[in-house]
JSON list of C-alpha atoms and ligand atoms in Angstrom, two decimals:
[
{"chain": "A", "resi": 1, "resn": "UNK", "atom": "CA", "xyz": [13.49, 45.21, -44.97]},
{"chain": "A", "resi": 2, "resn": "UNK", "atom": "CA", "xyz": [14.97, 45.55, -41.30]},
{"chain": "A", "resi": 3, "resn": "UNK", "atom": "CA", "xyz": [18.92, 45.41, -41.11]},
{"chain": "A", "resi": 4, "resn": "UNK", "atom": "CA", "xyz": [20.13, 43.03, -38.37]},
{"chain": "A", "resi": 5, "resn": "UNK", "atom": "CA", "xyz": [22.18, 45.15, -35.85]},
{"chain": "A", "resi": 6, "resn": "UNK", "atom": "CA", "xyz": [25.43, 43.26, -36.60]},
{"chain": "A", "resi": 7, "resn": "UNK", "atom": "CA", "xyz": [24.49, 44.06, -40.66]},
{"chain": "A", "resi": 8, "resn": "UNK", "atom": "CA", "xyz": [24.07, 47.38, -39.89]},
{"chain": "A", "resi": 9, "resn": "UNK", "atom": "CA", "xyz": [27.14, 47.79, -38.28]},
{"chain": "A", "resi": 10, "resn": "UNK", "atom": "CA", "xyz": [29.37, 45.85, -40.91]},
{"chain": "A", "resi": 11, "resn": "UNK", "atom": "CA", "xyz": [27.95, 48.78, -43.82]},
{"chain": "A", "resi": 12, "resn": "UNK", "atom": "CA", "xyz": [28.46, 51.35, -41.07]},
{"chain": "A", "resi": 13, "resn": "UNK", "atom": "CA", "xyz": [31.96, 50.42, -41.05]},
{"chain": "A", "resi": 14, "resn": "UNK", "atom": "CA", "xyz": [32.44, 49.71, -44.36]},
{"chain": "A", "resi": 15, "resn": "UNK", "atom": "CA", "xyz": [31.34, 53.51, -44.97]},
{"chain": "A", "resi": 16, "resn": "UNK", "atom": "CA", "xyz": [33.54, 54.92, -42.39]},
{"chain": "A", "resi": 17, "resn": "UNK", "atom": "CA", "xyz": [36.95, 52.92, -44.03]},
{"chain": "A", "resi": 18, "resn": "UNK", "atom": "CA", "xyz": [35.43, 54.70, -48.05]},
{"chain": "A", "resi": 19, "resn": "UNK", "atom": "CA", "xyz": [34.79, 58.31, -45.90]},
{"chain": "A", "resi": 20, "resn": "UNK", "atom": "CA", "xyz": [38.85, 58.03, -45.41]},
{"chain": "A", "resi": 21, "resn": "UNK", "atom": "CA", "xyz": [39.51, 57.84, -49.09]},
{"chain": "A", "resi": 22, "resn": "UNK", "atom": "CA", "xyz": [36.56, 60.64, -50.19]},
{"chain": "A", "resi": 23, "resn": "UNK", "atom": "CA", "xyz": [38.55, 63.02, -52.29]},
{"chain": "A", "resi": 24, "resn": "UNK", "atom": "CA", "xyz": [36.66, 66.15, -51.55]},
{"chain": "A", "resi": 25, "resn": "UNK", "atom": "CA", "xyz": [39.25, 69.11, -51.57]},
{"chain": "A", "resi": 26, "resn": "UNK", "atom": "CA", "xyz": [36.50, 71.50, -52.65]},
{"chain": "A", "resi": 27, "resn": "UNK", "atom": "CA", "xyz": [33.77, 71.23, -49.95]},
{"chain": "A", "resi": 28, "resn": "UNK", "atom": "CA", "xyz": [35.83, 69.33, -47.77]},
{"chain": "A", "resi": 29, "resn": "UNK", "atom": "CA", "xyz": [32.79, 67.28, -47.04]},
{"chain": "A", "resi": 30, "resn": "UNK", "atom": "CA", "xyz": [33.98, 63.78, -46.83]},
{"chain": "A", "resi": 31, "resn": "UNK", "atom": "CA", "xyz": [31.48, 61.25, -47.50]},
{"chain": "A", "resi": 32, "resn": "UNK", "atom": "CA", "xyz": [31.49, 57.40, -47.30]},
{"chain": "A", "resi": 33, "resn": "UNK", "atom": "CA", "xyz": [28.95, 54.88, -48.57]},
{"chain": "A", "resi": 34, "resn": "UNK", "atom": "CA", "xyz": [28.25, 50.92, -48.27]},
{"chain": "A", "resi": 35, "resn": "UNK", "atom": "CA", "xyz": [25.86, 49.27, -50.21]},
{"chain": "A", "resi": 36, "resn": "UNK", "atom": "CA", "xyz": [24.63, 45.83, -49.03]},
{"chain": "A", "resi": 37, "resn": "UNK", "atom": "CA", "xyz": [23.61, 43.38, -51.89]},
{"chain": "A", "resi": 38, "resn": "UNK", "atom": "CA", "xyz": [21.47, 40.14, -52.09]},
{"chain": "A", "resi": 39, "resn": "UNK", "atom": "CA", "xyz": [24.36, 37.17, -51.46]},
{"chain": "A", "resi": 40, "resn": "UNK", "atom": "CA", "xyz": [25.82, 39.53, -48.15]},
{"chain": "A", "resi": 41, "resn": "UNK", "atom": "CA", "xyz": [28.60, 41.29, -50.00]},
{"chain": "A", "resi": 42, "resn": "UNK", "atom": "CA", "xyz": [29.30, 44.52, -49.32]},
{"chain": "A", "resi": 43, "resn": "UNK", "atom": "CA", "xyz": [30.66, 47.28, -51.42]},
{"chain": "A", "resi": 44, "resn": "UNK", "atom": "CA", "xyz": [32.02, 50.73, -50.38]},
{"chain": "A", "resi": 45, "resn": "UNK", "atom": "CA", "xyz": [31.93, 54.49, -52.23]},
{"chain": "A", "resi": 46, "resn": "UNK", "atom": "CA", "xyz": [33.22, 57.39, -51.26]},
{"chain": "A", "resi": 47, "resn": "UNK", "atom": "CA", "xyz": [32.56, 60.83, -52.78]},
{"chain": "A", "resi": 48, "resn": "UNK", "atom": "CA", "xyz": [34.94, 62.02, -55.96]},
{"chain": "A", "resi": 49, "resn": "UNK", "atom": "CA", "xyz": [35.11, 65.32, -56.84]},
{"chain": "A", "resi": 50, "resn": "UNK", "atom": "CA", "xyz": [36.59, 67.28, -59.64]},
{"chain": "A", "resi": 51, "resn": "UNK", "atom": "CA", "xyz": [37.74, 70.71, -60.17]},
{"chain": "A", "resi": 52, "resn": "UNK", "atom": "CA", "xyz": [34.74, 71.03, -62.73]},
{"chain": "A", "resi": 53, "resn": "UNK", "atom": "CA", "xyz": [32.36, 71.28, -59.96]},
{"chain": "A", "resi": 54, "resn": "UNK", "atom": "CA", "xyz": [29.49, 69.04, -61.90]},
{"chain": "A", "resi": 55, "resn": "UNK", "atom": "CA", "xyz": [31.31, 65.89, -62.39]},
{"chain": "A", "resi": 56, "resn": "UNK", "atom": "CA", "xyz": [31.73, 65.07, -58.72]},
{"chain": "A", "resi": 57, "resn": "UNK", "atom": "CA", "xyz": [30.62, 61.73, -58.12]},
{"chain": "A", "resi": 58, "resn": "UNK", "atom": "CA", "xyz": [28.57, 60.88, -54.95]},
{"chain": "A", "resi": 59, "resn": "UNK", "atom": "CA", "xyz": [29.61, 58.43, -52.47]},
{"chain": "A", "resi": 60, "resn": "UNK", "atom": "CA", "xyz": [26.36, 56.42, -52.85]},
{"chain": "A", "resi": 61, "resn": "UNK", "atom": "CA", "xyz": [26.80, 56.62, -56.38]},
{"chain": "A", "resi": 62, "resn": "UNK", "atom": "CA", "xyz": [30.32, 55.40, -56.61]},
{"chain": "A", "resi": 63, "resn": "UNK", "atom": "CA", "xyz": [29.26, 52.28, -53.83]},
{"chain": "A", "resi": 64, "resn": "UNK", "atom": "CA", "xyz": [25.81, 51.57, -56.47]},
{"chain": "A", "resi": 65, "resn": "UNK", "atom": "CA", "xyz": [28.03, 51.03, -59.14]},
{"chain": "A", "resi": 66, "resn": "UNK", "atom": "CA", "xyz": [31.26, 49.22, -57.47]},
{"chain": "A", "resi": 67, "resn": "UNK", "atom": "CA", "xyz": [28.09, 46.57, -56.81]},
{"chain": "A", "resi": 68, "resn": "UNK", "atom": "CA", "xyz": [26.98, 46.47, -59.79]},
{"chain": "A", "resi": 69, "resn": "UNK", "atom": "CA", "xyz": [29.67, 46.42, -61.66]},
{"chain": "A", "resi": 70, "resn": "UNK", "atom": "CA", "xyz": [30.07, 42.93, -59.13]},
{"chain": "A", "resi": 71, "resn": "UNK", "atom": "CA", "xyz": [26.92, 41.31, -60.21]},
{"chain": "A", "resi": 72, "resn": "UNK", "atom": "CA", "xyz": [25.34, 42.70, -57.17]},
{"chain": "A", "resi": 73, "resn": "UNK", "atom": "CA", "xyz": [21.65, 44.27, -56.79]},
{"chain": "A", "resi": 74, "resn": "UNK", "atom": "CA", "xyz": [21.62, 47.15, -53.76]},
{"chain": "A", "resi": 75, "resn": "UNK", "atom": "CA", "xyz": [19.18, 46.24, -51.03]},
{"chain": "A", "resi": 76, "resn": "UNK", "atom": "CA", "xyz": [20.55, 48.42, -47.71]},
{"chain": "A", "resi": 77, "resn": "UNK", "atom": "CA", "xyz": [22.90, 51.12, -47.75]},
{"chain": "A", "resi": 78, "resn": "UNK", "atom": "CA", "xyz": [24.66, 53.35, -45.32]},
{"chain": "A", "resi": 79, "resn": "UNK", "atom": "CA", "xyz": [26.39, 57.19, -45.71]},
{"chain": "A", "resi": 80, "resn": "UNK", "atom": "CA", "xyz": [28.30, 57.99, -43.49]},
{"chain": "A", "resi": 81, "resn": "UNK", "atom": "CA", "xyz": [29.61, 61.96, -43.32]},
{"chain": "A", "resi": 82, "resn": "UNK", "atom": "CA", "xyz": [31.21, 64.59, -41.19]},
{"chain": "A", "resi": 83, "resn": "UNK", "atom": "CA", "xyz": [27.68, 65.67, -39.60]},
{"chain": "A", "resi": 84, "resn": "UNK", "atom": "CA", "xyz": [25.20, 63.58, -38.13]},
{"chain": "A", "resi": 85, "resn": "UNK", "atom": "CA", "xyz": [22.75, 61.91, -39.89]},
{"chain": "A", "resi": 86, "resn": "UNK", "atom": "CA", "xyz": [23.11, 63.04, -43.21]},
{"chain": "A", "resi": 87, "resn": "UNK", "atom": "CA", "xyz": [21.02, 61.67, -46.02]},
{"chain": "A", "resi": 88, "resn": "UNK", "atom": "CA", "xyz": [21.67, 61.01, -49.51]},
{"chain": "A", "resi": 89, "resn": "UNK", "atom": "CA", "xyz": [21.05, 63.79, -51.82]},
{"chain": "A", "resi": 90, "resn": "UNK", "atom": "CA", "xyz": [18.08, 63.47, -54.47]},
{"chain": "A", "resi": 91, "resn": "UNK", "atom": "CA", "xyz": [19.79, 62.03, -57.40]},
{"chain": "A", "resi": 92, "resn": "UNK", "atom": "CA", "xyz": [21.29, 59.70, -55.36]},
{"chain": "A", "resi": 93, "resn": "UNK", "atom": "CA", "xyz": [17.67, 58.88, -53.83]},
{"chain": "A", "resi": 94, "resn": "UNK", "atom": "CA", "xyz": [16.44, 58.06, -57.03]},
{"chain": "A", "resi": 95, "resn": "UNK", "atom": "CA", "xyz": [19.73, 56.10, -58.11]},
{"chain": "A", "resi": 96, "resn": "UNK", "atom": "CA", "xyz": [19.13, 53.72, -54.91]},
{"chain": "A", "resi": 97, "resn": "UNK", "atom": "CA", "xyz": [15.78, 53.49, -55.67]},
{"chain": "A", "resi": 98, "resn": "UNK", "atom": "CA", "xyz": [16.12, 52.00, -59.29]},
{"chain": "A", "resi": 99, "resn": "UNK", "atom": "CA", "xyz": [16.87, 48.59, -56.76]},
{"chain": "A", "resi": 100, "resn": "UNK", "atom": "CA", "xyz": [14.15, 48.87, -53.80]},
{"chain": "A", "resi": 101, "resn": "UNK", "atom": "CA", "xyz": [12.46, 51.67, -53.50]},
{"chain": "A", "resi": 102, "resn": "UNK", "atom": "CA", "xyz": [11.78, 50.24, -49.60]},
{"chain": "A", "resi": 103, "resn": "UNK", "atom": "CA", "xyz": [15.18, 49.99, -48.98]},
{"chain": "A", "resi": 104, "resn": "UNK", "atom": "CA", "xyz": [16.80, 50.34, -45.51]},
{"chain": "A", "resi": 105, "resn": "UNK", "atom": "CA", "xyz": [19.09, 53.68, -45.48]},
{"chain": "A", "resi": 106, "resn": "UNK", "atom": "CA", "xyz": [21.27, 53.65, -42.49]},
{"chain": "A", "resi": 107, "resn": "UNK", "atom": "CA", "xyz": [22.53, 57.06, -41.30]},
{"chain": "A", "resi": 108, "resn": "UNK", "atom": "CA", "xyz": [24.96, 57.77, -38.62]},
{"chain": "A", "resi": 109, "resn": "UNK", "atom": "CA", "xyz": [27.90, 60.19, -38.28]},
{"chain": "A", "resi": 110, "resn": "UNK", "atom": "CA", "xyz": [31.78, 59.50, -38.27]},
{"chain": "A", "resi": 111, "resn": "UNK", "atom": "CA", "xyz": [32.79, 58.89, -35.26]},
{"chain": "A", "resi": 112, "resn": "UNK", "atom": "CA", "xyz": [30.75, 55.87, -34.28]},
{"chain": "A", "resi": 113, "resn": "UNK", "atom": "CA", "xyz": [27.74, 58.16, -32.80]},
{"chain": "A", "resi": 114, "resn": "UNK", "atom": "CA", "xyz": [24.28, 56.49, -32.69]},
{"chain": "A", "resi": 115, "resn": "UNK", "atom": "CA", "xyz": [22.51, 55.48, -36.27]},
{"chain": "A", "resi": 116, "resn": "UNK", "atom": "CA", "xyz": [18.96, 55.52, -37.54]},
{"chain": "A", "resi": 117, "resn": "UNK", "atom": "CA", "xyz": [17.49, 53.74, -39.89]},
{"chain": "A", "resi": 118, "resn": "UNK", "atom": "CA", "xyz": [15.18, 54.71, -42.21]},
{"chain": "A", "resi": 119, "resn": "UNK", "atom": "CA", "xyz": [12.99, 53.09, -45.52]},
{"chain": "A", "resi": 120, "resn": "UNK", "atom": "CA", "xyz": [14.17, 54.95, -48.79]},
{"chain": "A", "resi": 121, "resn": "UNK", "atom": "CA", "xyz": [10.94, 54.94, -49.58]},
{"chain": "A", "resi": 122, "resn": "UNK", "atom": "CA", "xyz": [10.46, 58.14, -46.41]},
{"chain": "A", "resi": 123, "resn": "UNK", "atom": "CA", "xyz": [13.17, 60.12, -48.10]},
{"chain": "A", "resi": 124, "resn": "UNK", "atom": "CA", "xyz": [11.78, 59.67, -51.77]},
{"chain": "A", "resi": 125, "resn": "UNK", "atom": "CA", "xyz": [7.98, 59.03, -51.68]},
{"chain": "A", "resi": 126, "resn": "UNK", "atom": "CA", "xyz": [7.28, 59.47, -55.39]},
{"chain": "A", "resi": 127, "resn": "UNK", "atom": "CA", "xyz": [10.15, 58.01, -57.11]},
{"chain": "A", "resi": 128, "resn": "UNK", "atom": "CA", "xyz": [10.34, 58.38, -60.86]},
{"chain": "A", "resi": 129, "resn": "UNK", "atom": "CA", "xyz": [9.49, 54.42, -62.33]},
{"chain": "A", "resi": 130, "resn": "UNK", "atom": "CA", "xyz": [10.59, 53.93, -66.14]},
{"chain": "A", "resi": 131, "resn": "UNK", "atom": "CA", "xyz": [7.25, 51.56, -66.30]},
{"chain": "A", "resi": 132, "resn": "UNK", "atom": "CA", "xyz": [5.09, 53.53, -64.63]},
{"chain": "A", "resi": 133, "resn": "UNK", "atom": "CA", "xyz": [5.60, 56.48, -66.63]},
{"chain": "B", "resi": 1, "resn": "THU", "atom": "N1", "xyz": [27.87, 64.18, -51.44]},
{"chain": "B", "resi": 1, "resn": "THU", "atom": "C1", "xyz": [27.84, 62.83, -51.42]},
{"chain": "B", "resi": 1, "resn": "THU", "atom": "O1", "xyz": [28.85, 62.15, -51.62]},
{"chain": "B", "resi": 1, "resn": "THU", "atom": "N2", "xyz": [26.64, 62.24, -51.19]},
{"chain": "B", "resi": 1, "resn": "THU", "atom": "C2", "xyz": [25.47, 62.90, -50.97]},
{"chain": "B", "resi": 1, "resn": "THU", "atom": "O2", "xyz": [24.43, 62.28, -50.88]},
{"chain": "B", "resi": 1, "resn": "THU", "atom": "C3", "xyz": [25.50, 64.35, -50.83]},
{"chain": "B", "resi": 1, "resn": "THU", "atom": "C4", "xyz": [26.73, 65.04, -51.26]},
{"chain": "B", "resi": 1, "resn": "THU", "atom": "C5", "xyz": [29.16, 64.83, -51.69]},
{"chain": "B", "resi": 1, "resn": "THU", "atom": "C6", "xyz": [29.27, 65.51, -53.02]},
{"chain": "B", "resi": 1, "resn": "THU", "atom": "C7", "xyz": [30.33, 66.55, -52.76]},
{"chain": "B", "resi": 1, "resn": "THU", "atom": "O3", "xyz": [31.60, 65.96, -52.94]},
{"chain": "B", "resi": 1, "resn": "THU", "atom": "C8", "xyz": [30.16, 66.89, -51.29]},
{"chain": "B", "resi": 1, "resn": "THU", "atom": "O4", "xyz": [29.40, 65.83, -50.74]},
{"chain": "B", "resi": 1, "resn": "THU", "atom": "C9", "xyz": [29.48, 68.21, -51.02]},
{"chain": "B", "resi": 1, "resn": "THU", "atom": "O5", "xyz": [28.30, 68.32, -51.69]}
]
């Protein structure tokens, strides 16, 4: 699916507002995440992390289920982080993917620098499928 400019810029700045909040005092690595569902809403995620390294919670993660938990099904998504760019990391890949595995990812960096889109389905080719197993 192709993101209307003005949609990609609403998730874009939806993730920027969650990168704010990331509580990341470990890596310092603040991330921010919008996911885009079916009926237009929007819901934001920003990365949690916890002094027992493993049970840091992803930004996209932490947007997936904020939507869910609406009654919303993710079908766009955008990260935004302190580089340019960045993607979302494999789990999180295959967490987005559960909803449309040709969903649009929108990258960009923090500072309003210029995005790129990309299909999900370019950063995970081979996602695992519970009925296709
Ligand atoms: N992080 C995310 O929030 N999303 C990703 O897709 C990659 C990594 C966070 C986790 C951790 O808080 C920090 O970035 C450094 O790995």
């Amino acid at each position: 699916m192709t993101l209307a400019p003005a949609t990609a810029e609403r998730l874009l700045g939806t993730a920027r507002e969650a990168r704010q909040h990331a509580y990341a005092p470990y890596s310092k690595f603040r991330v921010g995440a919008a996911v885009l569902v079916e009926d237009g809403r929007v819901f934001a995620g920003c990365n949690v992390e916890n002094s027992s390294f493993g049970l840091t919670v992803c930004a996209e993660r932490n947007a997936v289920a904020a939507a869910v938990v609406a009654g919303g099904r993710p079908i766009a998504v955008a990260v935004v982080t302190d580089d340019d760019h960045v993607g979302p990391c494999g789990a999180c890949r295959q967490v987005l993917a559960e909803f449309d595995q040709d969903m649009t990812v929108v990258l960009a960096d923090h500072d309003g620098g210029d995005a790129r889109s990309v299909s999900l389905s370019e950063l995970l080719p081979a996602a695992f499928r519970f009925e296709n197993r």
